[in-house]
PDB file of C-alpha atoms in Angstrom:
ATOM      1  CA  MET E   1     129.818 114.713 108.536  1.00  0.00           C
ATOM      2  CA  PHE E   2     129.964 111.011 108.485  1.00  0.00           C
ATOM      3  CA  HIS E   3     127.638 108.097 110.141  1.00  0.00           C
ATOM      4  CA  PRO E   4     126.707 104.667 108.851  1.00  0.00           C
ATOM      5  CA  LEU E   5     123.560 102.950 107.571  1.00  0.00           C
ATOM      6  CA  PRO E   6     121.369 101.800 110.451  1.00  0.00           C
ATOM      7  CA  GLU E   7     121.553  97.799 110.019  1.00  0.00           C
ATOM      8  CA  GLU E   8     118.313  97.523 108.875  1.00  0.00           C
ATOM      9  CA  LEU E   9     118.860  99.796 106.000  1.00  0.00           C
ATOM     10  CA  ARG E  10     122.610  97.948 105.155  1.00  0.00           C
ATOM     11  CA  ASP E  11     120.835  95.874 102.475  1.00  0.00           C
ATOM     12  CA  ILE E  12     120.928  98.667  99.934  1.00  0.00           C
ATOM     13  CA  ALA E  13     124.470  99.528 100.691  1.00  0.00           C
ATOM     14  CA  GLY E  14     125.755  98.276  97.808  1.00  0.00           C
ATOM     15  CA  GLN E  15     123.092  99.964  95.354  1.00  0.00           C
ATOM     16  CA  PRO E  16     124.052 102.919  93.176  1.00  0.00           C
ATOM     17  CA  PHE E  17     121.534 105.181  95.118  1.00  0.00           C
ATOM     18  CA  PRO E  18     123.474 108.270  96.699  1.00  0.00           C
ATOM     19  CA  LEU E  19     122.348 109.899  99.972  1.00  0.00           C
ATOM     20  CA  TYR E  20     123.007 112.637 101.912  1.00  0.00           C
ATOM     21  CA  PRO E  21     123.499 112.415 105.636  1.00  0.00           C
ATOM     22  CA  CYS E  22     121.768 114.902 107.905  1.00  0.00           C
ATOM     23  CA  SER E  23     122.302 116.784 111.135  1.00  0.00           C
ATOM     24  CA  ASN E  24     119.653 114.480 112.942  1.00  0.00           C
ATOM     25  CA  GLU E  25     121.963 111.307 111.802  1.00  0.00           C
ATOM     26  CA  SER E  26     119.164 110.175 109.394  1.00  0.00           C
ATOM     27  CA  TRP E  27     119.427 110.073 105.420  1.00  0.00           C
ATOM     28  CA  SER E  28     117.985 112.367 102.469  1.00  0.00           C
ATOM     29  CA  ILE E  29     117.358 111.911  99.290  1.00  0.00           C
ATOM     30  CA  LYS E  30     117.896 115.249  98.233  1.00  0.00           C
ATOM     31  CA  PRO E  31     120.444 117.692 100.171  1.00  0.00           C
ATOM     32  CA  THR E  32     117.872 120.373 100.614  1.00  0.00           C
ATOM     33  CA  ALA E  33     114.469 120.840 102.672  1.00  0.00           C
ATOM     34  CA  GLY E  34     111.415 123.074 101.488  1.00  0.00           C
ATOM     35  CA  ARG E  35     108.914 125.299 103.021  1.00  0.00           C
ATOM     36  CA  SER E  36     107.034 122.928 105.336  1.00  0.00           C
ATOM     37  CA  SER E  37     107.691 120.634 108.343  1.00  0.00           C
ATOM     38  CA  SER E  38     105.647 117.992 106.301  1.00  0.00           C
ATOM     39  CA  ARG E  39     107.073 115.026 104.365  1.00  0.00           C
ATOM     40  CA  VAL E  40     104.421 114.578 101.773  1.00  0.00           C
ATOM     41  CA  MET E  41     103.577 111.682  99.038  1.00  0.00           C
ATOM     42  CA  ILE E  42     101.536 111.825  95.953  1.00  0.00           C
ATOM     43  CA  CYS E  43      99.562 108.648  95.305  1.00  0.00           C
ATOM     44  CA  SER E  44      97.898 108.696  92.335  1.00  0.00           C
ATOM     45  CA  ILE E  45      96.763 106.397  89.292  1.00  0.00           C
ATOM     46  CA  PRO E  46      98.529 106.721  86.045  1.00  0.00           C
ATOM     47  CA  LYS E  47      98.417 109.769  84.117  1.00  0.00           C
ATOM     48  CA  ALA E  48      96.269 111.839  86.636  1.00  0.00           C
ATOM     49  CA  GLY E  49      98.442 114.790  86.574  1.00  0.00           C
ATOM     50  CA  THR E  50     101.336 113.116  88.912  1.00  0.00           C
ATOM     51  CA  HIS E  51     104.169 115.014  87.562  1.00  0.00           C
ATOM     52  CA  LEU E  52     102.216 118.197  87.087  1.00  0.00           C
ATOM     53  CA  TYR E  53     101.183 118.268  90.727  1.00  0.00           C
ATOM     54  CA  ALA E  54     104.781 117.617  91.491  1.00  0.00           C
ATOM     55  CA  ARG E  55     105.972 120.328  89.364  1.00  0.00           C
ATOM     56  CA  LEU E  56     103.104 122.559  91.301  1.00  0.00           C
ATOM     57  CA  LEU E  57     104.403 121.337  94.970  1.00  0.00           C
ATOM     58  CA  GLY E  58     108.197 122.340  93.616  1.00  0.00           C
ATOM     59  CA  LEU E  59     106.831 125.553  92.922  1.00  0.00           C
ATOM     60  CA  LEU E  60     105.170 125.984  95.940  1.00  0.00           C
ATOM     61  CA  GLY E  61     108.214 125.441  97.804  1.00  0.00           C
ATOM     62  CA  LEU E  62     108.711 121.734  98.504  1.00  0.00           C
ATOM     63  CA  VAL E  63     112.015 119.764  97.550  1.00  0.00           C
ATOM     64  CA  GLN E  64     110.927 117.288  94.492  1.00  0.00           C
ATOM     65  CA  SER E  65     112.471 113.914  95.366  1.00  0.00           C
ATOM     66  CA  ASP E  66     112.898 113.073  91.621  1.00  0.00           C
ATOM     67  CA  VAL E  67     112.404 109.365  92.542  1.00  0.00           C
ATOM     68  CA  PHE E  68     109.460 107.372  91.601  1.00  0.00           C
ATOM     69  CA  PHE E  69     107.997 104.842  94.496  1.00  0.00           C
ATOM     70  CA  ASN E  70     106.532 101.847  93.917  1.00  0.00           C
ATOM     71  CA  LYS E  71     105.771  99.271  96.706  1.00  0.00           C
ATOM     72  CA  ASP E  72     108.482  97.067  96.098  1.00  0.00           C
ATOM     73  CA  TYR E  73     111.176  99.354  93.826  1.00  0.00           C
ATOM     74  CA  LEU E  74     111.746 102.835  92.631  1.00  0.00           C
ATOM     75  CA  GLY E  75     112.678 104.613  89.561  1.00  0.00           C
ATOM     76  CA  ASP E  76     115.558 107.155  90.496  1.00  0.00           C
ATOM     77  CA  PHE E  77     115.501 110.082  87.887  1.00  0.00           C
ATOM     78  CA  ARG E  78     117.383 112.688  90.118  1.00  0.00           C
ATOM     79  CA  PHE E  79     120.185 112.634  87.690  1.00  0.00           C
ATOM     80  CA  VAL E  80     118.371 112.086  84.577  1.00  0.00           C
ATOM     81  CA  ASP E  81     117.653 114.852  81.714  1.00  0.00           C
ATOM     82  CA  VAL E  82     113.415 114.734  81.681  1.00  0.00           C
ATOM     83  CA  GLU E  83     113.100 114.066  77.913  1.00  0.00           C
ATOM     84  CA  ARG E  84     115.869 111.112  78.026  1.00  0.00           C
ATOM     85  CA  ALA E  85     114.163 109.862  81.278  1.00  0.00           C
ATOM     86  CA  ARG E  86     111.130 108.473  78.859  1.00  0.00           C
ATOM     87  CA  PHE E  87     113.659 106.156  77.345  1.00  0.00           C
ATOM     88  CA  THR E  88     115.793 104.984  80.181  1.00  0.00           C
ATOM     89  CA  HIS E  89     112.976 103.658  82.542  1.00  0.00           C
ATOM     90  CA  SER E  90     114.565  99.793  82.987  1.00  0.00           C
ATOM     91  CA  GLU E  91     117.952 101.807  83.515  1.00  0.00           C
ATOM     92  CA  ASN E  92     116.934 104.181  86.602  1.00  0.00           C
ATOM     93  CA  ILE E  93     115.062 100.699  88.631  1.00  0.00           C
ATOM     94  CA  LEU E  94     116.364 100.114  91.613  1.00  0.00           C
ATOM     95  CA  TRP E  95     114.677  96.823  93.718  1.00  0.00           C
ATOM     96  CA  ILE E  96     114.367  99.037  97.311  1.00  0.00           C
ATOM     97  CA  PRO E  97     111.052  98.663  98.847  1.00  0.00           C
ATOM     98  CA  ILE E  98     108.842 101.644 100.271  1.00  0.00           C
ATOM     99  CA  GLU E  99     109.740 100.232 103.386  1.00  0.00           C
ATOM    100  CA  ILE E 100     113.186 101.423 103.313  1.00  0.00           C
ATOM    101  CA  SER E 101     112.821 104.260 100.507  1.00  0.00           C
ATOM    102  CA  SER E 102     110.193 106.301 102.452  1.00  0.00           C
ATOM    103  CA  ARG E 103     112.733 106.849 105.265  1.00  0.00           C
ATOM    104  CA  PHE E 104     115.051 109.121 102.853  1.00  0.00           C
ATOM    105  CA  ILE E 105     112.081 111.612 102.483  1.00  0.00           C
ATOM    106  CA  GLN E 106     112.719 114.498 105.137  1.00  0.00           C
ATOM    107  CA  PRO E 107     110.371 116.882 106.133  1.00  0.00           C
ATOM    108  CA  GLY E 108     109.671 119.722 103.278  1.00  0.00           C
ATOM    109  CA  GLN E 109     110.209 117.291 100.809  1.00  0.00           C
ATOM    110  CA  PHE E 110     108.065 114.572  98.563  1.00  0.00           C
ATOM    111  CA  GLY E 111     107.965 111.806  96.625  1.00  0.00           C
ATOM    112  CA  TYR E 112     105.518 110.601  94.136  1.00  0.00           C
ATOM    113  CA  GLY E 113     104.324 107.054  92.867  1.00  0.00           C
ATOM    114  CA  HIS E 114     101.130 104.916  91.914  1.00  0.00           C
ATOM    115  CA  LEU E 115     101.673 103.294  95.477  1.00  0.00           C
ATOM    116  CA  PRO E 116      98.671 100.972  96.574  1.00  0.00           C
ATOM    117  CA  CYS E 117      96.631 101.655  99.637  1.00  0.00           C
ATOM    118  CA  ASP E 118      97.241  98.631 101.490  1.00  0.00           C
ATOM    119  CA  ILE E 119      98.410  98.160 105.459  1.00  0.00           C
ATOM    120  CA  GLY E 120     101.822  97.826 104.701  1.00  0.00           C
ATOM    121  CA  THR E 121     102.092 101.053 102.504  1.00  0.00           C
ATOM    122  CA  ARG E 122      99.750 102.813 104.813  1.00  0.00           C
ATOM    123  CA  HIS E 123     102.053 102.049 107.586  1.00  0.00           C
ATOM    124  CA  CYS E 124     105.026 103.078 105.974  1.00  0.00           C
ATOM    125  CA  LEU E 125     103.342 106.801 105.045  1.00  0.00           C
ATOM    126  CA  ALA E 126     101.594 106.974 108.359  1.00  0.00           C
ATOM    127  CA  ASP E 127     103.489 110.211 109.198  1.00  0.00           C
ATOM    128  CA  PHE E 128     103.208 111.781 105.377  1.00  0.00           C
ATOM    129  CA  LYS E 129     100.776 113.976 103.991  1.00  0.00           C
ATOM    130  CA  ILE E 130      99.074 112.107 101.371  1.00  0.00           C
ATOM    131  CA  VAL E 131      97.871 113.506  97.938  1.00  0.00           C
ATOM    132  CA  PHE E 132      95.565 111.139  96.318  1.00  0.00           C
ATOM    133  CA  LEU E 133      95.125 112.306  92.143  1.00  0.00           C
ATOM    134  CA  SER E 134      92.726 110.981  90.358  1.00  0.00           C
ATOM    135  CA  ARG E 135      91.052 111.106  86.156  1.00  0.00           C
ATOM    136  CA  GLU E 136      88.491 110.416  84.474  1.00  0.00           C
ATOM    137  CA  MET E 137      89.347 107.090  83.870  1.00  0.00           C
ATOM    138  CA  ARG E 138      88.727 106.760  79.877  1.00  0.00           C
ATOM    139  CA  ALA E 139      90.877 110.198  79.394  1.00  0.00           C
ATOM    140  CA  ALA E 140      93.534 108.534  81.667  1.00  0.00           C
ATOM    141  CA  ILE E 141      93.962 105.129  80.135  1.00  0.00           C
ATOM    142  CA  VAL E 142      94.031 106.732  76.756  1.00  0.00           C
ATOM    143  CA  SER E 143      96.935 109.142  77.852  1.00  0.00           C
ATOM    144  CA  GLN E 144      98.316 105.931  79.447  1.00  0.00           C
ATOM    145  CA  MET E 145      98.266 104.322  75.647  1.00  0.00           C
ATOM    146  CA  ARG E 146      99.773 107.501  73.841  1.00  0.00           C
ATOM    147  CA  TYR E 147     102.546 107.512  76.614  1.00  0.00           C
ATOM    148  CA  VAL E 148     103.391 104.191  76.210  1.00  0.00           C
ATOM    149  CA  GLY E 149     103.821 104.910  72.412  1.00  0.00           C
ATOM    150  CA  ASP E 150     106.096 107.666  73.042  1.00  0.00           C
ATOM    151  CA  SER E 151     108.681 105.907  75.536  1.00  0.00           C
ATOM    152  CA  ASP E 152     110.407 103.002  76.106  1.00  0.00           C
ATOM    153  CA  TRP E 153     108.018 102.241  78.555  1.00  0.00           C
ATOM    154  CA  CYS E 154     107.159  98.242  79.407  1.00  0.00           C
ATOM    155  CA  PRO E 155     105.156  96.344  81.810  1.00  0.00           C
ATOM    156  CA  PRO E 156     106.735  94.064  83.972  1.00  0.00           C
ATOM    157  CA  GLU E 157     107.996  90.537  81.926  1.00  0.00           C
ATOM    158  CA  ARG E 158     107.555  92.703  78.746  1.00  0.00           C
ATOM    159  CA  ALA E 159     110.740  93.501  76.818  1.00  0.00           C
ATOM    160  CA  GLU E 160     109.103  95.332  73.690  1.00  0.00           C
ATOM    161  CA  ILE E 161     105.581  96.585  72.453  1.00  0.00           C
ATOM    162  CA  THR E 162     105.199  95.849  68.856  1.00  0.00           C
ATOM    163  CA  TRP E 163     102.512  98.547  67.963  1.00  0.00           C
ATOM    164  CA  ARG E 164     104.231 101.985  69.637  1.00  0.00           C
ATOM    165  CA  ASN E 165     104.829 103.626  66.506  1.00  0.00           C
ATOM    166  CA  GLU E 166     101.351 102.679  64.863  1.00  0.00           C
ATOM    167  CA  PRO E 167      98.937 105.750  64.756  1.00  0.00           C
ATOM    168  CA  ASP E 168      96.703 106.641  67.579  1.00  0.00           C
ATOM    169  CA  GLY E 169      93.151 105.187  67.076  1.00  0.00           C
ATOM    170  CA  PRO E 170      90.574 102.460  67.829  1.00  0.00           C
ATOM    171  CA  ASP E 171      92.803  99.696  66.469  1.00  0.00           C
ATOM    172  CA  LYS E 172      96.124 100.618  68.585  1.00  0.00           C
ATOM    173  CA  MET E 173      93.764 100.888  71.476  1.00  0.00           C
ATOM    174  CA  LEU E 174      92.319  97.406  71.319  1.00  0.00           C
ATOM    175  CA  LYS E 175      96.190  96.420  71.382  1.00  0.00           C
ATOM    176  CA  TYR E 176      96.413  98.367  74.247  1.00  0.00           C
ATOM    177  CA  PHE E 177      93.535  96.536  76.063  1.00  0.00           C
ATOM    178  CA  ASP E 178      94.843  93.306  74.840  1.00  0.00           C
ATOM    179  CA  GLU E 179      98.580  93.374  76.213  1.00  0.00           C
ATOM    180  CA  ILE E 180      98.604  96.495  78.556  1.00  0.00           C
ATOM    181  CA  ALA E 181      95.526  97.543  80.282  1.00  0.00           C
ATOM    182  CA  PRO E 182      94.761  94.706  82.592  1.00  0.00           C
ATOM    183  CA  PHE E 183      98.177  95.011  84.058  1.00  0.00           C
ATOM    184  CA  ILE E 184      97.362  98.755  84.659  1.00  0.00           C
ATOM    185  CA  PHE E 185      93.794  98.662  85.970  1.00  0.00           C
ATOM    186  CA  ASN E 186      95.012  95.569  88.576  1.00  0.00           C
ATOM    187  CA  ASP E 187      98.029  96.696  89.561  1.00  0.00           C
ATOM    188  CA  ARG E 188      98.074 100.431  89.158  1.00  0.00           C
ATOM    189  CA  CYS E 189      94.555 101.442  89.595  1.00  0.00           C
ATOM    190  CA  HIS E 190      92.281  99.117  91.440  1.00  0.00           C
ATOM    191  CA  PRO E 191      95.038  99.236  94.341  1.00  0.00           C
ATOM    192  CA  VAL E 192      95.507 102.808  94.387  1.00  0.00           C
ATOM    193  CA  ALA E 193      91.948 103.736  94.549  1.00  0.00           C
ATOM    194  CA  PRO E 194      91.216 102.948  97.992  1.00  0.00           C
ATOM    195  CA  TRP E 195      93.487 106.233  99.180  1.00  0.00           C
ATOM    196  CA  ALA E 196      89.890 108.064  97.772  1.00  0.00           C
ATOM    197  CA  ASP E 197      88.185 106.846 100.626  1.00  0.00           C
ATOM    198  CA  GLN E 198      90.902 107.512 103.660  1.00  0.00           C
ATOM    199  CA  GLU E 199      90.788 109.913 106.082  1.00  0.00           C
ATOM    200  CA  ASN E 200      93.438 112.982 106.329  1.00  0.00           C
ATOM    201  CA  VAL E 201      94.371 112.352 102.432  1.00  0.00           C
ATOM    202  CA  LEU E 202      93.856 115.046  99.860  1.00  0.00           C
ATOM    203  CA  GLY E 203      91.919 114.114  97.073  1.00  0.00           C
ATOM    204  CA  LEU E 204      92.411 116.073  93.904  1.00  0.00           C
ATOM    205  CA  SER E 205      91.864 115.556  89.883  1.00  0.00           C
ATOM    206  CA  TYR E 206      93.877 116.135  86.911  1.00  0.00           C
ATOM    207  CA  GLU E 207      90.718 118.347  85.792  1.00  0.00           C
ATOM    208  CA  GLN E 208      90.784 120.646  88.757  1.00  0.00           C
ATOM    209  CA  ILE E 209      94.393 121.913  88.193  1.00  0.00           C
ATOM    210  CA  ILE E 210      94.510 121.573  84.056  1.00  0.00           C
ATOM    211  CA  GLY E 211      91.588 124.237  84.031  1.00  0.00           C
ATOM    212  CA  ASP E 212      88.380 122.099  83.020  1.00  0.00           C
ATOM    213  CA  GLN E 213      86.531 123.437  85.744  1.00  0.00           C
ATOM    214  CA  GLY E 214      87.500 127.376  85.463  1.00  0.00           C
ATOM    215  CA  ARG E 215      90.347 129.423  86.887  1.00  0.00           C
ATOM    216  CA  GLU E 216      88.715 129.875  90.198  1.00  0.00           C
ATOM    217  CA  VAL E 217      89.256 125.999  91.130  1.00  0.00           C
ATOM    218  CA  GLN E 218      92.609 126.278  89.582  1.00  0.00           C
ATOM    219  CA  PHE E 219      93.421 128.578  92.551  1.00  0.00           C
ATOM    220  CA  GLU E 220      91.325 126.781  95.221  1.00  0.00           C
ATOM    221  CA  THR E 221      93.197 123.881  94.583  1.00  0.00           C
ATOM    222  CA  ILE E 222      96.497 125.580  95.005  1.00  0.00           C
ATOM    223  CA  ARG E 223      95.106 127.017  98.543  1.00  0.00           C
ATOM    224  CA  ARG E 224      93.934 123.459  99.477  1.00  0.00           C
ATOM    225  CA  ILE E 225      97.371 122.183  98.677  1.00  0.00           C
ATOM    226  CA  VAL E 226      99.122 125.106 100.807  1.00  0.00           C
ATOM    227  CA  GLU E 227      96.763 124.277 103.513  1.00  0.00           C
ATOM    228  CA  PHE E 228      97.166 120.610 103.754  1.00  0.00           C
ATOM    229  CA  CYS E 229     101.049 120.396 102.739  1.00  0.00           C
ATOM    230  CA  GLU E 230     101.205 123.493 105.736  1.00  0.00           C
ATOM    231  CA  ILE E 231     103.568 125.357 103.417  1.00  0.00           C
ATOM    232  CA  GLU E 232     105.185 128.613 104.617  1.00  0.00           C
ATOM    233  CA  ARG E 233     105.241 131.545 102.474  1.00  0.00           C
ATOM    234  CA  PRO E 234     103.947 130.168  99.387  1.00  0.00           C
ATOM    235  CA  PRO E 235     103.797 132.141  96.417  1.00  0.00           C
ATOM    236  CA  GLN E 236     100.666 133.593  94.890  1.00  0.00           C
ATOM    237  CA  PRO E 237      98.207 131.234  93.046  1.00  0.00           C
ATOM    238  CA  GLU E 238      98.256 133.458  90.197  1.00  0.00           C
ATOM    239  CA  LEU E 239     102.181 133.501  89.917  1.00  0.00           C
ATOM    240  CA  ILE E 240     102.000 129.755  89.973  1.00  0.00           C
ATOM    241  CA  LEU E 241      99.908 128.886  87.533  1.00  0.00           C
ATOM    242  CA  ASN E 242     101.198 131.101  84.903  1.00  0.00           C
ATOM    243  CA  GLN E 243     104.478 128.980  85.481  1.00  0.00           C
ATOM    244  CA  LEU E 244     102.773 125.794  85.703  1.00  0.00           C
ATOM    245  CA  ILE E 245     100.663 124.512  82.748  1.00  0.00           C
ATOM    246  CA  GLY E 246     101.988 123.582  79.507  1.00  0.00           C
ATOM    247  CA  GLN E 247     105.738 122.862  80.601  1.00  0.00           C
ATOM    248  CA  GLN E 248     107.520 119.677  79.696  1.00  0.00           C
ATOM    249  CA  THR E 249     107.060 116.883  82.310  1.00  0.00           C
ATOM    250  CA  PHE E 250     108.093 113.074  82.502  1.00  0.00           C
ATOM    251  CA  THR E 251     105.406 111.864  81.000  1.00  0.00           C
ATOM    252  CA  LEU E 252     103.642 115.068  79.432  1.00  0.00           C
ATOM    253  CA  SER E 253     101.737 113.912  75.840  1.00  0.00           C
ATOM    254  CA  SER E 254     101.852 116.093  72.955  1.00  0.00           C
ATOM    255  CA  GLY E 255      98.483 117.896  73.253  1.00  0.00           C
ATOM    256  CA  ARG E 256      95.356 117.196  75.346  1.00  0.00           C
ATOM    257  CA  THR E 257      94.280 113.819  75.074  1.00  0.00           C
ATOM    258  CA  SER E 258      90.908 113.309  73.388  1.00  0.00           C
ATOM    259  CA  TRP E 259      89.734 109.676  74.396  1.00  0.00           C
ATOM    260  CA  GLU E 260      86.673 110.077  71.823  1.00  0.00           C
ATOM    261  CA  ALA E 261      89.038 109.752  68.791  1.00  0.00           C
ATOM    262  CA  CYS E 262      90.316 106.331  70.476  1.00  0.00           C
ATOM    263  CA  TRP E 263      87.286 104.442  71.334  1.00  0.00           C
ATOM    264  CA  ASN E 264      84.642 102.290  70.213  1.00  0.00           C
ATOM    265  CA  ALA E 265      81.931 100.131  71.552  1.00  0.00           C
ATOM    266  CA  GLU E 266      84.235  96.904  72.064  1.00  0.00           C
ATOM    267  CA  ILE E 267      86.864  99.578  73.673  1.00  0.00           C
ATOM    268  CA  GLU E 268      84.049 100.815  76.125  1.00  0.00           C
ATOM    269  CA  ALA E 269      82.936  96.798  76.725  1.00  0.00           C
ATOM    270  CA  ARG E 270      86.779  95.840  78.125  1.00  0.00           C
ATOM    271  CA  PHE E 271      86.924  99.177  79.762  1.00  0.00           C
ATOM    272  CA  THR E 272      83.568  98.330  82.148  1.00  0.00           C
ATOM    273  CA  ALA E 273      84.998  94.808  82.253  1.00  0.00           C
ATOM    274  CA  LEU E 274      88.114  96.046  83.744  1.00  0.00           C
ATOM    275  CA  GLY E 275      86.384  98.232  85.888  1.00  0.00           C
ATOM    276  CA  GLY E 276      86.826 101.299  84.685  1.00  0.00           C
ATOM    277  CA  THR E 277      83.365 102.440  85.303  1.00  0.00           C
ATOM    278  CA  ARG E 278      83.218 101.518  88.806  1.00  0.00           C
ATOM    279  CA  LEU E 279      86.337 103.536  89.373  1.00  0.00           C
ATOM    280  CA  ASN E 280      84.957 106.203  87.583  1.00  0.00           C
ATOM    281  CA  GLU E 281      82.117 106.292  89.545  1.00  0.00           C
ATOM    282  CA  ARG E 282      83.984 105.877  92.868  1.00  0.00           C
ATOM    283  CA  PHE E 283      85.938 109.131  92.032  1.00  0.00           C
ATOM    284  CA  GLY E 284      83.186 111.115  91.503  1.00  0.00           C
ATOM    285  CA  PHE E 285      83.075 111.082  87.454  1.00  0.00           C
ATOM    286  CA  GLY E 286      79.893 109.244  86.892  1.00  0.00           C
ATOM    287  CA  SER E 287      79.413 106.263  84.889  1.00  0.00           C
ATOM    288  CA  ARG E 288      80.182 108.422  81.412  1.00  0.00           C
TER     289      ARG E 288
END
């Protein structure tokens, strides 16, 4: 089967981004489809269980793209080992905007990313089922700091982070707030947060699926995803949970994050100044 890329997509023809032809003359990010007629996108704040929920959708029968979508670029991890992916971020970045990349997710497949809830992105995802993920922001931001220390990730326009290997604690957290936190809040949290207020978006949290609110909430979370994403013939929630929690994912940190051990009054003040308290209230976690 052969058909050329449509004219509006030919700008990406020279990029190392393999695509699979479909019978309807479209192109797909993966050669197979899953148990749904819906296209699905996870839009999340950092460290809100993005890859955990992605694993869940895969276990439920959708096909994971293994591509991390951003507004202006994507990270293609389809052919990268999970362990290696932590240390090859820059090697897997392709400057393909969401206006183009979203077209390659077919029914029964899903993508994920920290996509802003702006007019352009909403237009690109108009026919997608959107799953929005949040997390208590202190825990999320400490977990993100720990991930920085356990990977080669850098924010844009930074080549290196000198304190990666320092022990976790308030001193390291202050350096994180000096160099990284403004980008995370202003580019990866506040622009994403309005998904929480959109109609026809399924809002879920890390705490719901990890078990903080009990096993029945975990089961109910799985059932809500199945119904929302219109997944056909899903496995039983009990079977899914046994395969889900504790498995290695792209951004899994070693052990559960205890934000209190990395916190003090100065960090709390910076957290509040960057809008962390407002985000917690918006997501239903309260001010503390």
